CSV table of C-alpha atoms in Angstrom, one decimal:
chain,number,residue,atom,x,y,z
A,23,MET,CA,18.2,9.6,16.6
A,24,THR,CA,15.4,11.4,18.6
A,25,HIS,CA,12.2,9.5,19.1
A,26,ALA,CA,8.7,11.1,19.3
A,27,ALA,CA,8.3,9.8,22.9
A,28,GLU,CA,11.5,11.7,23.9
A,29,THR,CA,10.3,15.0,22.5
A,30,GLY,CA,6.7,14.7,23.6
A,31,ALA,CA,5.5,14.8,20.0
A,32,PRO,CA,2.8,12.3,19.0
A,33,PRO,CA,3.9,9.4,16.9
A,34,ALA,CA,3.5,9.8,13.1
A,35,ARG,CA,0.1,8.4,12.0
A,36,SER,CA,0.1,5.6,9.4
A,37,VAL,CA,-2.7,3.9,7.5
A,38,ALA,CA,-2.7,0.9,5.2
A,39,VAL,CA,-5.0,0.9,2.1
A,40,ARG,CA,-6.0,-1.9,-0.2
A,41,VAL,CA,-8.0,-1.3,-3.4
A,42,PRO,CA,-9.3,-3.9,-6.0
A,43,ALA,CA,-9.0,-3.9,-9.7
A,44,THR,CA,-12.2,-3.2,-11.6
A,45,SER,CA,-13.7,-4.0,-14.9
A,46,ALA,CA,-16.2,-1.5,-16.3
A,47,ASN,CA,-18.9,-1.8,-19.0
A,48,LEU,CA,-19.1,-5.6,-18.8
A,49,GLY,CA,-20.3,-5.5,-22.4
A,50,PRO,CA,-23.5,-3.6,-22.7
A,51,GLY,CA,-23.4,-1.5,-19.5
A,52,PHE,CA,-21.3,1.4,-21.0
A,53,ASP,CA,-20.2,3.9,-18.3
A,54,THR,CA,-22.7,2.3,-15.9
A,55,LEU,CA,-21.8,-1.2,-14.8
A,56,GLY,CA,-18.6,-2.2,-13.0
A,57,LEU,CA,-17.2,-5.2,-11.2
A,58,ALA,CA,-14.6,-5.4,-8.5
A,59,LEU,CA,-12.0,-8.2,-8.9
A,60,SER,CA,-9.6,-9.9,-6.5
A,61,MET,CA,-6.4,-8.2,-7.7
A,62,TYR,CA,-5.2,-5.4,-5.4
A,63,ASP,CA,-2.9,-2.4,-5.2
A,64,GLU,CA,-1.7,-1.9,-1.6
A,65,LEU,CA,0.0,1.1,0.1
A,66,VAL,CA,1.1,2.4,3.4
A,67,ALA,CA,0.9,6.2,4.0
A,68,THR,CA,2.6,7.9,6.9
A,69,GLU,CA,2.2,11.5,7.9
A,70,LEU,CA,5.4,13.6,7.6
A,71,ALA,CA,6.1,17.3,8.3
A,72,PRO,CA,4.3,19.7,6.0
A,73,GLY,CA,5.9,20.0,2.6
A,74,MET,CA,7.8,16.7,2.7
A,75,LEU,CA,7.0,13.9,0.2
A,76,GLU,CA,8.6,10.5,-0.1
A,77,ILE,CA,7.3,7.9,-2.6
A,78,ASP,CA,8.4,4.3,-3.0
A,79,VAL,CA,6.8,2.1,-5.6
A,80,THR,CA,7.2,-1.6,-6.3
A,81,GLY,CA,5.4,-3.8,-8.8
A,82,GLU,CA,3.5,-2.3,-11.7
A,83,GLY,CA,4.6,1.1,-13.0
A,84,THR,CA,7.8,1.1,-11.0
A,85,GLY,CA,9.7,2.8,-13.8
A,86,ASP,CA,7.1,5.4,-14.8
A,87,VAL,CA,5.0,6.3,-11.7
A,88,PRO,CA,5.8,10.0,-10.7
A,89,ARG,CA,7.6,10.5,-7.4
A,90,ASP,CA,6.4,14.0,-7.0
A,91,ALA,CA,3.2,15.9,-6.3
A,92,SER,CA,1.8,15.0,-9.8
A,93,ASN,CA,1.5,11.4,-8.5
A,94,LEU,CA,-2.2,10.5,-8.8
A,95,VAL,CA,-2.4,9.0,-5.3
A,96,VAL,CA,-0.9,12.2,-3.9
A,97,ARG,CA,-3.3,14.4,-5.9
A,98,ALA,CA,-6.2,12.3,-4.5
A,99,VAL,CA,-5.0,12.6,-0.9
A,100,ALA,CA,-4.7,16.4,-1.5
A,101,ARG,CA,-8.2,16.5,-2.9
A,102,GLY,CA,-9.6,14.6,0.2
A,103,PHE,CA,-7.9,17.0,2.6
A,104,ALA,CA,-9.1,20.0,0.6
A,105,ALA,CA,-12.6,18.7,0.7
A,106,ALA,CA,-12.4,18.3,4.5
A,107,GLY,CA,-11.0,21.8,4.9
A,108,ARG,CA,-7.8,20.6,6.4
A,109,PRO,CA,-4.2,21.4,5.4
A,110,MET,CA,-2.3,18.7,3.5
A,111,PRO,CA,0.3,17.0,5.6
A,112,GLY,CA,3.6,15.8,4.4
A,113,LEU,CA,3.5,12.1,3.2
A,114,ARG,CA,5.5,9.0,2.8
A,115,LEU,CA,3.9,6.5,0.5
A,116,GLU,CA,5.0,2.9,0.2
A,117,ALA,CA,3.0,1.5,-2.7
A,118,HIS,CA,3.0,-2.1,-4.1
A,119,ASN,CA,1.1,-2.1,-7.4
A,120,VAL,CA,-0.3,-5.2,-8.9
A,121,ILE,CA,-3.1,-3.9,-11.2
A,122,PRO,CA,-1.7,-3.6,-14.7
A,123,HIS,CA,-1.5,0.0,-16.0
A,124,GLY,CA,-3.3,1.0,-19.2
A,125,ARG,CA,-5.0,-2.4,-19.6
A,126,GLY,CA,-8.6,-1.7,-18.8
A,127,LEU,CA,-8.6,-2.9,-15.2
A,128,GLY,CA,-9.1,0.4,-13.4
A,129,SER,CA,-5.6,1.2,-12.4
A,130,SER,CA,-6.2,5.0,-12.4
A,131,ALA,CA,-9.5,4.6,-10.5
A,132,ALA,CA,-7.6,2.4,-7.9
A,133,ALA,CA,-5.0,5.2,-7.5
A,134,VAL,CA,-7.7,7.8,-7.0
A,135,VAL,CA,-9.6,5.7,-4.5
A,136,ALA,CA,-6.4,4.8,-2.7
A,137,GLY,CA,-5.5,8.4,-2.2
A,138,LEU,CA,-9.0,9.3,-1.0
A,139,LEU,CA,-9.0,6.4,1.5
A,140,VAL,CA,-5.6,7.6,2.7
A,141,ALA,CA,-7.2,11.0,3.4
A,142,LYS,CA,-10.2,9.4,5.1
A,143,GLY,CA,-7.9,7.3,7.3
A,144,LEU,CA,-5.6,10.1,8.3
A,145,LEU,CA,-8.6,12.4,9.0
A,146,GLU,CA,-10.3,9.8,11.2
A,147,GLY,CA,-11.4,11.3,14.4
A,148,ASP,CA,-11.3,14.8,13.0
A,149,VAL,CA,-13.4,15.0,9.9
A,150,ALA,CA,-15.5,12.2,8.4
A,151,LEU,CA,-15.4,11.5,4.7
A,152,GLY,CA,-18.5,9.4,4.1
A,153,ASP,CA,-19.3,7.1,1.2
A,154,ASP,CA,-21.3,9.6,-0.8
A,155,ARG,CA,-18.5,12.2,-0.5
A,156,LEU,CA,-15.9,9.7,-1.5
A,157,LEU,CA,-17.8,8.7,-4.5
A,158,ALA,CA,-18.4,12.3,-5.5
A,159,LEU,CA,-14.7,13.2,-5.1
A,160,ALA,CA,-13.5,10.1,-6.9
A,161,THR,CA,-15.9,10.6,-9.8
A,162,GLU,CA,-14.8,14.3,-10.1
A,163,MET,CA,-11.2,13.2,-10.4
A,164,GLU,CA,-11.8,10.2,-12.7
A,165,GLY,CA,-14.5,11.7,-14.9
A,166,HIS,CA,-17.1,8.9,-14.5
A,167,PRO,CA,-18.1,6.6,-11.8
A,168,ASP,CA,-18.2,3.1,-13.5
A,169,ASN,CA,-14.7,2.1,-12.2
A,170,VAL,CA,-14.5,4.1,-8.9
A,171,ALA,CA,-17.8,2.8,-7.6
A,172,PRO,CA,-16.7,-0.9,-7.5
A,173,ALA,CA,-13.2,0.1,-6.4
A,174,LEU,CA,-14.8,1.9,-3.4
A,175,PHE,CA,-17.6,-0.5,-2.6
A,176,GLY,CA,-16.8,-3.9,-4.1
A,177,GLY,CA,-19.1,-6.3,-5.9
A,178,LEU,CA,-21.2,-5.4,-8.9
A,179,THR,CA,-22.2,-1.8,-9.0
A,180,ILE,CA,-24.7,0.2,-11.0
A,181,ALA,CA,-23.6,3.9,-11.2
A,182,TRP,CA,-25.6,6.8,-12.4
A,183,GLY,CA,-25.7,10.6,-12.0
A,184,GLU,CA,-28.3,12.8,-10.4
A,185,GLU,CA,-28.4,16.6,-9.7
A,186,SER,CA,-27.2,15.8,-6.2
A,187,GLY,CA,-24.2,14.0,-7.6
A,188,PRO,CA,-23.1,10.4,-8.6
A,189,GLN,CA,-25.1,7.5,-7.1
A,190,HIS,CA,-24.5,3.8,-6.9
A,191,LYS,CA,-26.2,0.5,-6.1
A,192,LYS,CA,-24.1,-2.5,-5.0
A,193,LEU,CA,-25.3,-5.9,-5.9
A,194,ILE,CA,-24.1,-9.4,-4.8
A,195,VAL,CA,-22.9,-11.5,-7.7
A,196,HIS,CA,-24.1,-15.1,-8.0
A,197,ARG,CA,-21.6,-17.5,-6.6
A,198,GLY,CA,-21.5,-19.4,-9.9
A,199,VAL,CA,-19.9,-16.5,-11.7
A,200,SER,CA,-16.2,-17.1,-12.1
A,201,PRO,CA,-14.1,-14.3,-13.7
A,202,VAL,CA,-10.9,-14.7,-15.7
A,203,VAL,CA,-9.0,-11.8,-17.2
A,204,PHE,CA,-6.6,-12.1,-20.1
A,205,VAL,CA,-4.0,-9.3,-20.1
A,206,PRO,CA,-1.8,-8.5,-23.0
A,207,GLU,CA,1.6,-6.8,-23.0
A,208,SER,CA,0.3,-3.8,-24.9
A,209,GLN,CA,-1.5,-0.8,-23.4
A,210,MET,CA,-4.5,1.2,-24.5
A,211,SER,CA,-5.3,4.8,-23.7
A,212,THR,CA,-8.8,5.3,-22.4
A,213,SER,CA,-9.0,8.7,-24.1
A,214,VAL,CA,-8.0,7.2,-27.5
A,215,ALA,CA,-10.6,4.4,-27.0
A,216,ARG,CA,-13.3,6.9,-26.3
A,217,SER,CA,-12.4,9.0,-29.3
A,218,LEU,CA,-13.3,6.1,-31.6
A,219,GLN,CA,-16.9,6.1,-30.6
A,220,PRO,CA,-19.6,8.1,-32.4
A,221,LEU,CA,-21.5,10.8,-30.6
A,222,GLN,CA,-24.8,9.3,-31.8
A,223,VAL,CA,-25.8,5.7,-32.4
A,224,PRO,CA,-28.8,4.1,-34.2
A,225,ARG,CA,-32.0,3.8,-32.1
A,226,GLU,CA,-32.1,0.1,-32.5
A,227,ASP,CA,-28.5,-0.3,-31.1
A,228,ALA,CA,-29.5,1.8,-28.1
A,229,VAL,CA,-32.6,-0.4,-27.5
A,230,PHE,CA,-30.4,-3.5,-28.0
A,231,ASN,CA,-28.0,-2.4,-25.2
A,232,VAL,CA,-30.8,-1.4,-22.9
A,233,SER,CA,-32.3,-4.9,-23.1
A,234,ARG,CA,-28.9,-6.6,-22.7
A,235,SER,CA,-28.0,-4.4,-19.7
A,236,ALA,CA,-31.2,-5.4,-18.0
A,237,LEU,CA,-30.6,-9.0,-18.8
A,238,LEU,CA,-27.0,-8.8,-17.5
A,239,ILE,CA,-28.1,-7.8,-14.0
A,240,ALA,CA,-30.3,-10.8,-13.9
A,241,ALA,CA,-27.5,-13.1,-15.3
A,242,LEU,CA,-24.9,-11.8,-12.8
A,243,THR,CA,-27.1,-12.0,-9.7
A,244,GLN,CA,-29.5,-14.9,-10.5
A,245,SER,CA,-28.9,-16.8,-13.8
A,246,PRO,CA,-25.2,-17.2,-14.9
A,247,GLU,CA,-26.4,-19.5,-17.7
A,248,LEU,CA,-27.6,-16.3,-19.5
A,249,LEU,CA,-24.3,-14.5,-19.3
A,250,ARG,CA,-23.2,-15.0,-23.0
A,251,ALA,CA,-26.4,-13.5,-24.4
A,252,ALA,CA,-26.4,-10.8,-21.7
A,253,THR,CA,-22.9,-9.5,-22.5
A,254,GLU,CA,-23.7,-8.7,-26.2
A,255,ASP,CA,-23.0,-5.0,-27.0
A,256,LYS,CA,-23.5,-2.6,-29.9
A,257,LEU,CA,-22.5,0.7,-28.4
A,258,HIS,CA,-18.7,0.7,-28.0
A,259,GLN,CA,-16.8,-2.5,-28.6
A,260,GLY,CA,-17.3,-2.7,-32.3
A,261,TYR,CA,-16.1,0.9,-32.8
A,262,ARG,CA,-13.0,0.3,-30.8
A,263,ALA,CA,-12.1,-3.0,-32.5
A,264,GLN,CA,-9.9,-1.3,-35.1
A,265,ALA,CA,-7.5,0.0,-32.4
A,266,MET,CA,-7.3,-3.4,-30.7
A,267,PRO,CA,-7.4,-6.1,-33.4
A,268,GLU,CA,-5.9,-8.9,-31.3
A,269,THR,CA,-8.3,-8.1,-28.5
A,270,ASP,CA,-11.2,-8.1,-30.9
A,271,ARG,CA,-10.1,-11.4,-32.4
A,272,LEU,CA,-9.8,-13.0,-28.9
A,273,VAL,CA,-13.3,-11.8,-27.9
A,274,ARG,CA,-14.8,-13.2,-31.1
A,275,ALA,CA,-13.0,-16.5,-30.7
A,276,LEU,CA,-14.1,-16.9,-27.0
A,277,ARG,CA,-17.7,-15.9,-27.8
A,278,GLY,CA,-17.7,-18.3,-30.7
A,279,ALA,CA,-16.7,-21.0,-28.2
A,280,GLY,CA,-19.7,-20.2,-26.0
A,281,PHE,CA,-18.0,-17.8,-23.4
A,282,ALA,CA,-19.3,-14.5,-22.1
A,283,ALA,CA,-16.2,-12.6,-23.2
A,284,VAL,CA,-16.1,-8.8,-23.3
A,285,VAL,CA,-13.5,-6.0,-23.6
A,286,SER,CA,-12.5,-5.0,-20.0
A,287,GLY,CA,-13.1,-1.3,-19.7
A,288,ALA,CA,-11.4,0.5,-22.5
A,289,GLY,CA,-9.2,-2.5,-23.2
A,290,PRO,CA,-7.1,-4.1,-24.3
A,291,SER,CA,-7.7,-6.8,-21.6
A,292,VAL,CA,-10.5,-9.3,-22.1
A,293,LEU,CA,-12.8,-10.3,-19.3
A,294,VAL,CA,-14.6,-13.7,-19.4
A,295,LEU,CA,-17.5,-14.2,-17.0
A,296,ALA,CA,-17.5,-18.0,-16.8
A,297,ASP,CA,-20.4,-19.9,-15.3
A,298,GLY,CA,-18.1,-22.1,-13.2
A,299,PRO,CA,-14.4,-22.5,-12.3
A,300,GLY,CA,-13.8,-25.3,-14.7
A,301,ARG,CA,-14.9,-23.2,-17.6
A,302,ARG,CA,-12.2,-20.7,-16.9
A,303,VAL,CA,-9.6,-23.3,-17.7
A,304,GLU,CA,-11.3,-24.0,-21.0
A,305,ALA,CA,-11.4,-20.3,-21.8
A,306,ALA,CA,-7.6,-20.1,-21.1
A,307,GLN,CA,-7.1,-23.0,-23.6
A,308,VAL,CA,-9.0,-21.1,-26.3
A,309,MET,CA,-6.8,-18.0,-25.6
A,310,ALA,CA,-3.6,-20.0,-25.8
A,311,SER,CA,-4.6,-21.6,-29.1
A,312,ILE,CA,-5.1,-18.3,-30.9
A,313,ALA,CA,-2.9,-15.7,-29.2
A,314,GLU,CA,-0.1,-14.3,-31.5
A,315,SER,CA,1.6,-12.4,-28.6
A,316,PRO,CA,2.0,-13.1,-24.9
A,317,TRP,CA,-1.2,-12.8,-22.8
A,318,GLU,CA,-1.4,-13.5,-19.0
A,319,ALA,CA,-4.4,-15.3,-17.6
A,320,HIS,CA,-5.6,-14.3,-14.2
A,321,MET,CA,-8.2,-16.5,-12.5
A,322,LEU,CA,-9.9,-14.2,-10.1
A,323,ALA,CA,-12.9,-13.9,-7.8
A,324,VAL,CA,-15.4,-11.1,-7.4
A,325,ASP,CA,-14.1,-8.8,-4.6
A,326,VAL,CA,-17.0,-8.0,-2.2
A,327,LYS,CA,-15.3,-5.5,0.2
A,328,GLY,CA,-14.0,-2.8,-2.1
A,329,GLY,CA,-11.3,-0.4,-0.9
A,330,THR,CA,-10.3,-0.7,2.7
A,331,VAL,CA,-8.3,1.5,5.1
A,332,ARG,CA,-7.0,0.8,8.6
A,333,GLU,CA,-4.5,2.1,11.1
A,334,TYR,CA,-1.1,0.7,10.4
A,335,ALA,CA,1.7,-0.1,13.0
A,336,GLU,CA,5.2,-0.9,12.0
A,337,GLY,CA,5.6,-4.7,11.7
A,338,SER,CA,1.8,-5.4,11.3
A,339,THR,CA,0.4,-7.4,8.5
């Protein structure tokens, strides 16, 4: 075996990337609000000769994640290099996925962000991909910024669009907010979920959600005791309930027991924003008492860092 040092060639560059799960909407904040959660997909990307591609996946999606150029992470790496005006290198990706696929926890947004962060890391010292550019590229690929913004930046994010492109504001969540996510075995297509919503809604429903979205910002950052009232919604969850009857039943049962329970993203997972760690255990007991099929409870924290990228050396942790 010939080593790079023997040939005079520079060693292959590797970067390690870590991206959190996210929950979008949070009830009333449809396509606007998102929260980063302490559940992570991790990968190591190493440059190879142009045209080469090796993909190794463990964890979630092991059996169905593409191992070719159609892989979403690879497509995002390619988009990052194209945006920087640089040729795409060959790649070896070693991915360990933890975020459940098709469950409303931002797995596709995490893949997009991971790929863009790989591009950022591999281009370090040559071309800079700044935060605004990363958000624009991620939104372009994902279609909307509500999941990609918290995946990139962490915390609670408000995302919106301007003529100049997508924008975001990151907020710090009150330390009393304790998330728990209930994840079923079944999946839900985001496109199917979106197709169930009407193109127009009554004015009073729109006003209702505006008031609850404003209240939700206050509840998450200052007053967790207001979370149950602040997470009420009339824009999307009711219309999607027919496609996720067990999710709808769980949300109703939890809210009836006093919890701030919402559909996570497009579902079918359920997010509870508890106002203390002990309340999460109580919420899990409610879930266990009514669930007709297996659900997993994940007691999580709010991730405050968002996606990270660093140089990787063999054997490092």
